[in-house]
Coordinates of C-alpha atoms and ligand atoms in Angstrom, one line a residue:
M1 CA 159.8 -179.5 69.2
L2 CA 159.1 -175.9 70.3
C3 CA 156.7 -175.5 73.3
A4 CA 153.0 -175.6 72.3
K5 CA 152.4 -172.0 73.3
Y6 CA 154.7 -170.6 70.6
R7 CA 154.8 -173.4 68.0
D8 CA 152.2 -171.7 65.8
F9 CA 154.3 -168.6 65.5
L10 CA 157.0 -170.6 63.6
S11 CA 154.8 -170.4 60.6
W12 CA 154.5 -166.6 60.7
V13 CA 156.7 -164.7 58.2
I14 CA 156.7 -161.1 59.1
Y15 CA 157.3 -158.2 56.7
Q16 CA 158.3 -154.9 58.4
V17 CA 156.7 -151.9 56.8
Y18 CA 158.2 -148.4 57.4
P19 CA 154.9 -146.7 56.4
R20 CA 156.5 -143.3 55.8
S21 CA 158.6 -144.8 52.9
F22 CA 156.4 -147.6 51.6
M23 CA 153.7 -146.3 49.3
D24 CA 152.2 -142.8 49.0
T25 CA 148.7 -142.7 47.6
N26 CA 147.8 -139.0 47.8
G27 CA 150.8 -137.4 46.3
D28 CA 152.0 -135.6 49.5
G29 CA 155.3 -137.5 49.3
I30 CA 154.7 -139.4 52.5
G31 CA 153.7 -143.1 52.5
D32 CA 150.4 -143.8 54.1
L33 CA 148.0 -146.6 55.3
P34 CA 146.1 -146.7 52.0
G35 CA 149.5 -147.3 50.4
V36 CA 150.0 -150.3 52.7
I37 CA 146.6 -151.6 51.8
E38 CA 147.3 -151.2 48.1
K39 CA 150.3 -153.5 48.5
L40 CA 148.8 -156.3 50.5
D41 CA 148.5 -158.6 47.5
Y42 CA 152.1 -157.9 46.6
L43 CA 153.1 -159.0 50.1
K44 CA 150.9 -162.1 50.0
E45 CA 152.5 -163.0 46.7
L46 CA 155.9 -162.8 48.3
G47 CA 154.9 -165.3 50.9
V48 CA 154.6 -163.3 54.0
N49 CA 151.6 -163.7 56.3
A50 CA 152.1 -160.9 58.8
I51 CA 153.2 -157.3 58.8
W52 CA 154.9 -155.3 61.5
L53 CA 154.0 -151.6 61.0
C54 CA 156.3 -149.0 62.4
P55 CA 154.4 -146.4 64.6
C56 CA 151.4 -144.9 63.0
Y57 CA 150.1 -142.9 65.9
K58 CA 149.7 -139.2 66.2
S59 CA 153.1 -137.7 66.4
P60 CA 155.1 -134.5 65.8
N61 CA 157.6 -136.8 64.0
D62 CA 160.8 -135.6 65.6
D63 CA 161.7 -139.3 65.6
N64 CA 159.4 -140.4 62.8
G65 CA 156.5 -141.6 64.9
Y66 CA 158.5 -142.9 67.9
D67 CA 157.5 -139.7 69.6
I68 CA 153.8 -140.3 70.2
S69 CA 151.3 -137.6 71.1
D70 CA 148.2 -139.8 71.1
Y71 CA 148.4 -143.6 71.4
R72 CA 144.8 -144.0 70.2
D73 CA 144.8 -142.2 66.9
I74 CA 146.5 -142.2 63.6
M75 CA 149.0 -139.5 62.5
D76 CA 147.5 -137.2 59.9
E77 CA 150.0 -138.0 57.2
F78 CA 149.2 -141.7 57.4
G79 CA 145.5 -141.5 57.3
T80 CA 142.6 -142.1 59.7
L81 CA 141.4 -144.8 62.2
D82 CA 139.1 -145.9 59.5
D83 CA 142.1 -146.6 57.2
M84 CA 143.6 -148.6 60.1
R85 CA 140.4 -150.6 60.4
A86 CA 140.4 -151.2 56.6
L87 CA 144.0 -152.4 56.8
I88 CA 143.2 -154.8 59.6
A89 CA 140.2 -156.1 57.6
G90 CA 142.3 -156.3 54.4
L91 CA 145.0 -158.3 56.2
H92 CA 142.5 -160.7 58.0
A93 CA 140.6 -161.3 54.7
R94 CA 143.9 -162.5 53.3
D95 CA 144.7 -164.6 56.4
M96 CA 147.4 -162.2 57.4
K97 CA 148.2 -160.7 60.8
L98 CA 149.0 -157.2 62.0
I99 CA 151.7 -156.4 64.5
L100 CA 151.8 -152.8 65.7
D101 CA 154.8 -151.0 67.1
F102 CA 154.1 -150.2 70.7
V103 CA 156.3 -147.5 72.3
P104 CA 155.9 -147.7 76.0
N105 CA 159.1 -146.1 77.2
H106 CA 158.4 -142.5 76.2
T107 CA 155.8 -140.1 74.8
S108 CA 156.3 -137.0 72.8
T109 CA 156.4 -133.9 75.0
A110 CA 153.4 -132.8 73.0
H111 CA 151.4 -135.6 74.6
R112 CA 148.6 -134.4 76.8
W113 CA 150.1 -136.3 79.8
F114 CA 153.3 -134.4 79.5
Q115 CA 151.6 -131.1 79.0
E116 CA 149.6 -131.7 82.2
S117 CA 152.6 -133.1 84.1
R118 CA 154.8 -130.0 83.5
K119 CA 152.1 -127.7 85.0
G120 CA 153.2 -128.5 88.5
R121 CA 153.8 -131.1 91.2
D122 CA 150.3 -131.6 92.3
N123 CA 148.2 -132.6 89.3
P124 CA 147.0 -136.1 88.4
Y125 CA 149.8 -136.4 85.8
S126 CA 152.6 -134.9 87.8
D127 CA 154.3 -138.3 88.4
Y128 CA 153.8 -139.7 84.9
Y129 CA 157.4 -138.7 84.1
Y130 CA 160.7 -138.5 85.9
W131 CA 161.1 -135.1 87.4
F132 CA 164.1 -134.0 89.5
D133 CA 165.3 -130.6 90.8
A134 CA 168.7 -131.3 89.5
P135 CA 170.0 -134.1 87.2
P136 CA 170.5 -137.1 89.5
N137 CA 173.1 -138.7 87.2
D138 CA 175.0 -138.1 84.0
W139 CA 173.0 -140.3 81.7
K140 CA 173.4 -139.4 78.0
A141 CA 170.6 -139.3 75.5
A142 CA 170.8 -141.7 72.6
F143 CA 170.6 -138.9 70.1
G144 CA 173.3 -136.8 71.8
G145 CA 173.7 -134.6 74.8
S146 CA 172.4 -135.0 78.3
A147 CA 169.4 -137.2 79.0
W148 CA 168.1 -134.5 81.4
E149 CA 166.3 -131.4 80.2
Y150 CA 165.2 -128.4 82.2
D151 CA 161.6 -127.5 81.8
A152 CA 161.0 -123.9 82.8
K153 CA 157.3 -124.3 83.3
R154 CA 157.7 -127.0 85.9
G155 CA 161.0 -125.7 87.2
Q156 CA 162.5 -129.2 87.1
Y157 CA 164.5 -131.6 84.9
Y158 CA 162.8 -134.5 83.1
L159 CA 164.4 -137.6 81.7
H160 CA 164.6 -138.2 77.9
S161 CA 166.6 -141.3 76.9
Y162 CA 166.2 -140.2 73.2
A163 CA 165.3 -136.8 71.7
I164 CA 164.5 -133.9 74.0
S165 CA 160.9 -134.1 72.8
Q166 CA 160.7 -137.8 73.9
A167 CA 160.1 -137.8 77.6
D168 CA 160.5 -141.1 79.5
L169 CA 157.4 -142.3 81.2
N170 CA 157.7 -143.2 84.9
W171 CA 156.5 -146.8 85.0
D172 CA 157.0 -147.0 88.7
N173 CA 153.8 -145.0 88.9
P174 CA 150.9 -147.6 88.8
A175 CA 148.7 -145.1 86.9
V176 CA 151.2 -145.3 84.0
V177 CA 151.0 -149.1 83.9
Q178 CA 147.3 -148.9 83.9
E179 CA 147.2 -146.4 81.0
M180 CA 149.5 -148.6 79.0
K181 CA 147.3 -151.7 79.6
N182 CA 144.4 -149.6 78.4
V183 CA 146.3 -148.7 75.2
I184 CA 147.1 -152.3 74.5
D185 CA 143.4 -153.3 75.1
Y186 CA 142.2 -150.6 72.8
W187 CA 144.2 -152.0 69.9
V188 CA 143.5 -155.6 70.7
N189 CA 139.8 -154.7 70.6
L190 CA 140.4 -153.2 67.1
G191 CA 141.8 -156.6 66.0
V192 CA 145.6 -156.4 66.1
D193 CA 147.4 -159.7 66.5
G194 CA 150.6 -158.6 68.2
F195 CA 153.0 -156.0 69.1
R196 CA 156.7 -155.1 68.6
I197 CA 157.7 -153.4 71.8
D198 CA 160.1 -150.5 71.4
V199 CA 163.1 -150.4 73.8
V200 CA 161.1 -152.5 76.3
D201 CA 164.2 -153.1 78.4
Q202 CA 164.1 -149.4 79.4
I203 CA 160.7 -149.2 81.0
S204 CA 162.2 -150.1 84.4
K205 CA 165.2 -148.1 85.3
D206 CA 167.8 -148.9 87.9
F207 CA 168.8 -145.6 89.4
A208 CA 170.7 -147.3 92.2
K209 CA 172.9 -149.1 89.7
G210 CA 173.0 -146.1 87.4
Q211 CA 171.5 -147.8 84.4
N212 CA 168.4 -146.7 82.6
C213 CA 167.4 -150.2 81.5
F214 CA 166.8 -153.7 83.0
G215 CA 165.5 -152.2 86.2
P216 CA 164.2 -154.4 89.1
N217 CA 160.5 -154.2 88.0
L218 CA 160.9 -154.9 84.3
H219 CA 159.4 -158.4 84.4
E220 CA 156.5 -157.3 86.5
Y221 CA 155.6 -154.5 84.0
I222 CA 155.9 -156.7 80.9
H223 CA 153.8 -159.4 82.6
A224 CA 151.2 -156.8 83.5
L225 CA 150.8 -156.0 79.8
F226 CA 151.0 -159.4 78.2
G227 CA 150.2 -161.9 80.9
R228 CA 146.5 -161.2 81.0
E229 CA 143.6 -163.2 79.8
N230 CA 143.1 -161.1 76.6
T231 CA 146.8 -160.5 75.8
R232 CA 148.4 -163.9 76.5
R233 CA 147.7 -165.2 73.0
L234 CA 149.3 -162.2 71.2
F235 CA 152.5 -162.4 69.4
T236 CA 154.9 -160.1 71.2
V237 CA 158.5 -159.3 70.1
G238 CA 160.5 -157.0 72.3
E239 CA 163.3 -154.8 71.2
C240 CA 165.4 -155.9 74.1
W241 CA 169.2 -155.8 74.1
V242 CA 169.8 -159.0 76.1
Q243 CA 173.4 -160.1 76.7
D244 CA 172.9 -163.8 76.9
A245 CA 170.5 -166.8 76.7
E246 CA 169.6 -166.7 80.4
E247 CA 168.5 -163.1 80.1
M248 CA 166.5 -164.1 77.0
E249 CA 164.9 -167.0 79.0
R250 CA 163.9 -164.6 81.7
H251 CA 161.8 -162.7 79.2
C252 CA 160.6 -165.4 76.8
A253 CA 160.2 -168.7 78.6
A254 CA 156.5 -169.7 77.9
E255 CA 155.5 -170.0 81.5
R256 CA 156.5 -166.4 82.3
E257 CA 153.8 -164.9 80.1
E258 CA 155.9 -161.9 79.1
L259 CA 157.2 -161.9 75.5
S260 CA 156.9 -164.5 72.8
T261 CA 160.3 -163.6 71.5
L262 CA 162.7 -160.7 71.3
F263 CA 165.2 -159.1 68.9
Q264 CA 168.7 -160.1 70.0
F265 CA 171.3 -157.7 68.5
E266 CA 174.6 -159.5 68.9
H267 CA 174.8 -160.1 65.2
M268 CA 174.2 -156.5 64.4
E269 CA 177.8 -155.8 65.0
C270 CA 178.8 -158.0 62.1
G271 CA 180.6 -156.0 59.4
R272 CA 181.3 -153.0 61.6
A273 CA 183.6 -151.8 64.3
D274 CA 181.1 -149.3 65.5
K275 CA 177.9 -147.8 64.2
F276 CA 179.7 -145.7 61.6
T277 CA 182.9 -147.7 60.9
P278 CA 183.1 -150.8 58.7
K279 CA 185.0 -153.9 59.5
V280 CA 185.9 -157.0 57.4
G281 CA 185.1 -160.6 58.2
G282 CA 181.4 -160.0 58.8
M283 CA 180.1 -163.1 57.1
R284 CA 182.0 -165.5 59.3
K285 CA 181.0 -163.6 62.4
L286 CA 177.3 -163.5 61.3
R287 CA 177.4 -167.3 60.8
D288 CA 179.0 -168.0 64.2
I289 CA 176.6 -165.8 66.1
L290 CA 173.6 -167.3 64.3
V291 CA 174.8 -170.8 65.1
K292 CA 175.3 -169.9 68.7
W293 CA 171.8 -168.5 69.1
Q294 CA 170.2 -171.4 67.2
N295 CA 171.8 -173.8 69.7
V296 CA 171.1 -171.8 72.9
T297 CA 167.4 -171.2 72.0
A298 CA 166.9 -174.9 71.1
D299 CA 168.4 -175.9 74.5
R300 CA 166.0 -173.6 76.3
D301 CA 163.0 -174.0 74.1
L302 CA 162.8 -170.3 73.1
L303 CA 161.4 -168.8 70.0
Y304 CA 164.1 -166.9 68.1
S305 CA 163.6 -163.9 65.8
L306 CA 165.4 -164.1 62.5
F307 CA 166.3 -160.7 61.2
T308 CA 169.3 -158.9 59.8
E309 CA 167.9 -155.4 59.2
N310 CA 165.2 -153.0 60.3
H311 CA 164.5 -149.3 60.2
D312 CA 167.4 -148.6 62.5
Q313 CA 170.0 -150.9 60.8
P314 CA 171.6 -150.4 57.4
P315 CA 171.1 -153.4 55.0
M316 CA 173.3 -156.3 56.0
I317 CA 174.2 -157.0 52.4
S318 CA 176.3 -153.8 52.3
R319 CA 178.1 -154.7 55.5
V320 CA 179.0 -158.3 55.1
A321 CA 178.6 -159.2 51.5
D322 CA 178.9 -157.8 48.0
D323 CA 176.4 -155.2 47.0
G324 CA 178.1 -154.5 43.7
E325 CA 178.8 -157.1 41.1
R326 CA 177.5 -160.1 43.1
R327 CA 174.6 -158.3 44.7
Y328 CA 172.0 -160.9 43.5
E329 CA 174.1 -163.8 44.8
S330 CA 174.8 -162.0 48.1
A331 CA 171.1 -161.1 48.7
T332 CA 169.8 -164.6 47.9
C333 CA 172.6 -166.3 49.8
L334 CA 171.9 -164.2 52.9
A335 CA 168.2 -165.0 52.6
A336 CA 168.8 -168.8 52.4
M337 CA 171.2 -168.5 55.3
L338 CA 168.7 -166.7 57.5
Y339 CA 165.2 -167.8 56.6
L340 CA 165.9 -171.5 56.7
L341 CA 167.0 -171.4 60.3
K342 CA 164.6 -172.0 63.2
G343 CA 162.6 -169.0 64.3
V344 CA 160.3 -166.3 63.0
P345 CA 161.6 -164.7 59.8
F346 CA 161.4 -160.9 59.5
I347 CA 161.9 -159.3 56.1
Y348 CA 162.5 -155.6 56.0
Q349 CA 161.0 -153.7 53.1
G350 CA 163.3 -153.7 50.2
Q351 CA 165.3 -156.7 51.4
E352 CA 163.2 -158.9 49.1
I353 CA 164.8 -157.1 46.1
G354 CA 168.3 -157.0 47.6
M355 CA 168.3 -153.3 48.3
P356 CA 171.7 -152.2 49.5
S357 CA 172.8 -149.1 51.4
P358 CA 172.6 -145.9 49.3
C359 CA 175.2 -143.1 49.1
Y360 CA 174.9 -139.3 49.0
D361 CA 177.3 -136.4 48.8
S362 CA 175.6 -134.0 51.2
I363 CA 174.1 -134.2 54.7
D364 CA 171.1 -132.4 53.2
S365 CA 170.0 -135.7 51.8
F366 CA 169.4 -137.1 55.3
R367 CA 166.4 -136.7 57.6
D368 CA 167.1 -138.9 60.6
I369 CA 167.6 -137.0 63.8
E370 CA 170.4 -139.4 64.9
S371 CA 172.3 -139.1 61.6
I372 CA 172.1 -135.3 61.6
N373 CA 173.2 -135.0 65.3
S374 CA 176.0 -137.6 64.8
Y375 CA 177.2 -135.8 61.7
A376 CA 177.5 -132.5 63.7
E377 CA 179.5 -134.4 66.3
L378 CA 181.7 -136.1 63.8
R379 CA 182.5 -132.9 62.0
A380 CA 184.1 -131.5 65.2
S381 CA 187.0 -133.9 64.6
M382 CA 187.1 -134.7 60.8
T383 CA 186.5 -133.3 57.4
E384 CA 183.2 -133.1 55.7
A385 CA 184.1 -136.0 53.3
E386 CA 185.2 -138.2 56.2
A387 CA 182.1 -137.5 58.2
L388 CA 179.8 -138.1 55.2
Q389 CA 181.5 -141.4 54.5
K390 CA 180.6 -142.5 58.0
I391 CA 177.0 -141.3 57.8
N392 CA 176.7 -143.0 54.4
F393 CA 177.8 -146.2 56.0
G394 CA 175.8 -146.2 59.2
S395 CA 172.8 -143.9 58.9
R396 CA 169.4 -145.1 59.9
D397 CA 168.2 -143.4 56.7
N398 CA 169.9 -146.2 54.8
S399 CA 166.9 -148.3 55.3
R400 CA 164.4 -145.5 55.3
R401 CA 164.5 -144.5 51.7
P402 CA 161.3 -144.8 49.7
M403 CA 160.6 -148.3 48.5
A404 CA 161.8 -148.6 44.9
W405 CA 158.8 -150.0 43.0
D406 CA 160.1 -149.0 39.6
G407 CA 162.9 -147.0 37.9
G408 CA 160.8 -144.0 37.2
E409 CA 161.3 -140.4 38.2
K410 CA 159.6 -141.0 41.6
G411 CA 160.3 -144.6 41.9
G412 CA 156.6 -145.6 41.8
F413 CA 156.5 -144.4 45.4
T414 CA 154.8 -141.1 45.0
T415 CA 153.6 -138.6 42.4
G416 CA 154.7 -135.7 44.5
A417 CA 158.0 -134.7 46.2
P418 CA 159.2 -137.5 48.4
W419 CA 159.8 -136.5 52.1
I420 CA 163.4 -137.9 51.8
P421 CA 165.4 -138.3 48.6
L422 CA 164.9 -141.5 46.7
H423 CA 167.5 -144.3 47.1
S424 CA 170.6 -143.4 45.2
R425 CA 170.5 -146.7 43.3
Q426 CA 166.8 -146.7 42.7
K427 CA 167.1 -146.4 38.9
E428 CA 169.2 -149.6 38.8
I429 CA 167.6 -151.5 41.7
N430 CA 163.9 -151.6 41.9
L431 CA 161.1 -154.1 41.9
E432 CA 160.3 -153.7 38.3
N433 CA 163.8 -154.4 37.2
D434 CA 164.2 -157.3 39.6
L435 CA 161.1 -159.0 38.3
A436 CA 162.2 -158.5 34.7
S437 CA 165.5 -160.1 35.4
E438 CA 166.4 -163.8 35.3
R439 CA 168.3 -163.2 38.5
S440 CA 165.4 -162.0 40.6
V441 CA 165.9 -161.7 44.3
F442 CA 162.2 -161.4 44.8
R443 CA 161.5 -164.7 43.1
F444 CA 164.2 -166.5 44.9
C445 CA 162.7 -165.3 48.2
Q446 CA 159.3 -166.3 47.1
R447 CA 160.5 -169.9 46.4
L448 CA 162.4 -170.0 49.6
L449 CA 159.4 -169.0 51.6
K450 CA 157.3 -171.5 49.8
L451 CA 159.7 -174.2 50.6
R452 CA 159.7 -173.2 54.2
A453 CA 155.9 -173.0 54.6
G454 CA 154.4 -176.2 55.7
N455 CA 157.7 -178.0 55.9
D456 CA 158.2 -179.4 59.4
A457 CA 161.9 -179.8 58.9
F458 CA 162.3 -176.0 58.3
L459 CA 159.6 -174.9 60.7
D460 CA 160.2 -176.9 63.8
G461 CA 163.0 -179.3 62.9
T462 CA 166.3 -179.6 64.7
F463 CA 169.2 -177.5 63.6
Q464 CA 172.7 -178.8 63.2
V465 CA 175.8 -177.0 62.0
V466 CA 177.9 -178.8 59.5
S467 CA 180.6 -176.3 58.6
R468 CA 183.5 -175.6 61.0
E469 CA 184.5 -172.2 62.4
E470 CA 187.5 -172.0 60.1
D471 CA 185.4 -172.6 57.0
D472 CA 184.5 -169.8 54.6
F473 CA 181.0 -171.1 54.2
F474 CA 178.0 -172.0 56.2
A475 CA 176.4 -175.4 55.9
F476 CA 173.7 -176.7 58.2
T477 CA 170.9 -179.3 58.3
R478 CA 167.3 -179.1 59.5
M479 CA 165.7 -182.4 60.4
W480 CA 162.2 -183.6 61.3
E481 CA 161.6 -187.3 61.9
S482 CA 163.2 -189.0 58.9
E483 CA 163.3 -185.9 56.7
K484 CA 166.5 -184.1 56.6
W485 CA 167.5 -181.0 54.5
A486 CA 170.9 -179.4 54.0
V487 CA 171.6 -175.7 53.3
I488 CA 174.9 -174.7 51.9
C489 CA 175.9 -171.0 51.6
N490 CA 179.3 -170.1 50.3
F491 CA 181.1 -166.9 51.3
D492 CA 183.2 -164.6 49.3
R493 CA 185.6 -166.9 47.4
E494 CA 185.3 -169.7 44.9
Q495 CA 185.9 -173.0 46.6
R496 CA 185.1 -176.7 46.5
I497 CA 182.7 -177.9 49.2
T498 CA 182.2 -181.5 50.1
L499 CA 179.5 -182.5 52.5
P500 CA 179.7 -185.5 54.9
F501 CA 176.5 -187.0 53.5
V502 CA 174.8 -187.5 50.1
C503 CA 172.2 -185.1 48.9
E504 CA 169.6 -185.2 46.2
V505 CA 169.6 -182.7 43.3
P506 CA 169.3 -179.2 44.8
H507 CA 165.7 -178.2 45.3
L508 CA 166.7 -174.5 45.3
S509 CA 169.8 -172.7 44.4
N510 CA 170.7 -169.2 43.3
L511 CA 172.9 -170.1 40.4
G512 CA 171.2 -173.2 39.1
R513 CA 173.4 -175.8 40.7
T514 CA 172.7 -179.4 39.9
Q515 CA 174.8 -181.0 42.6
A516 CA 175.2 -180.3 46.3
D517 CA 179.0 -181.2 46.3
G518 CA 181.5 -179.4 44.1
V519 CA 182.9 -176.0 43.4
Y520 CA 180.8 -173.0 44.6
Q521 CA 181.0 -169.5 43.2
P522 CA 181.2 -166.6 45.6
Y523 CA 177.9 -166.4 47.5
E524 CA 176.4 -169.4 45.7
C525 CA 173.9 -171.3 47.8
A526 CA 171.9 -174.5 47.6
V527 CA 169.2 -176.2 49.5
C528 CA 168.9 -180.0 49.2
R529 CA 167.2 -182.9 50.7
V530 CA 169.6 -185.3 52.3
R531 CA 169.5 -188.9 51.0
H532 CA 169.0 -191.6 53.6
Ligands
GLC601 C1 163.9 -147.8 69.0 C2 163.4 -147.6 67.6 C3 164.1 -146.3 67.0 C4 163.7 -145.2 67.9 C5 164.0 -145.4 69.4 C6 163.3 -144.5 70.3 O1 165.2 -148.1 69.0 O2 163.6 -148.7 66.8 O3 163.7 -146.1 65.7 O4 164.3 -144.0 67.5 O5 163.6 -146.7 69.8 O6 161.9 -144.7 70.3
CA602 CA1 150.6 -139.8 51.5

């Protein structure tokens, strides 16, 4: 049984909204908060009870809102603070929760703090950022180039781990820690229920070791934010690239009062050799990594986050399964494989209709700063076609295309010109078509979430793997007291699967199976109660 502090979170099912691409209500081509409000009933119907909203704060949008110029206000394109209040009220009225994206590592250089800081070395904000007369090391920025940028006004270099306009905050300055506590309190007072914390591992740097993450004061800073009277009960999920279970424990053990859980990214390498290069064998690898983390988190009593995609990661279906002919089977099989494990499920917008990666024939169809910079770098050593193939595979825009609500001209997303071209397969794959089909991914997910909700075996029950590493399928059980369930997910080839126990008629399956044992089609899956 999971520790009391986090047990309730096992019943949360979180849907990640990328507001810019979710629903536009005023025809400017950009999704907005009223658009999210409009779709709350849709989300409730799917069976989610919380949303994580990507950043909505004031921002010049060099990195789509991850470059914040005011932590306490809403970006003009998305609406107003009143819209945010209405969203919170709308969620709470439906017994749903709101998780905001909190970006503590950097601000936009347009933020007032930075504008003051660059004025000189003796103003109240001068130490809010990292300033050096010369770059103290050769750190690289995640979006290309050096992480150090010269600012002529101040006559010094500042650190930016991401875009040039995203300056890293200096958390070793106690005033910064206090500012951030105030920001958290501001949103808690408005009624938010939790936070996803952007690149939280980077708020403490280790200059001595030459690494700009996991510095010596990291735990102190996280605890300062979330170990307080009014913040302890929040749901907090850190974007934190931990290497192993011990490291996860140091952030997430209940008594530490730091994070409830974190996103662990080991399985993100499934189906690719590097960010822009595919690799076969992803399904097996995905299974083995999931099994490993199910076991280590159970041993250490940690809350695990179940996710395979987000606004930075292309859809998993296109990397490890079949997004062509067997797209329906693949999407539903992946859902059964992930969401019946132990942890907090995260569904990324579009995943519930099996949205795969799109494909374009020009870099002009992309907007993401990382994709555009990477394309330029790739072009130095390859042809346009080769570079595009890589961007089409790995771009963050693969998951940032407007939600395909229908097959119409504008996909039901907007009445105007969308800020980014619609998904290249939107005419074929959209919610309207999905719901009209007998093979609906949405309806399968809905049934899956219904089965999971209120079922102790799936919520808090023990996990046991049944398949072996050499198998081309994933079978596992979840057990609570005398109730035991089995989940069987076949991989890419037709094969006979025989379980070491007897099951009842499948409760749920994606191809209408009537028996747990027997021949499975590629990506066929079944969920059955095990007979005593
Ligand atoms: C995180 C976000 C990503 C953003 C970066 C910088 O990785 O998920 O979208 O670009 O941090 O804030
Ligand atoms: Ca809009």
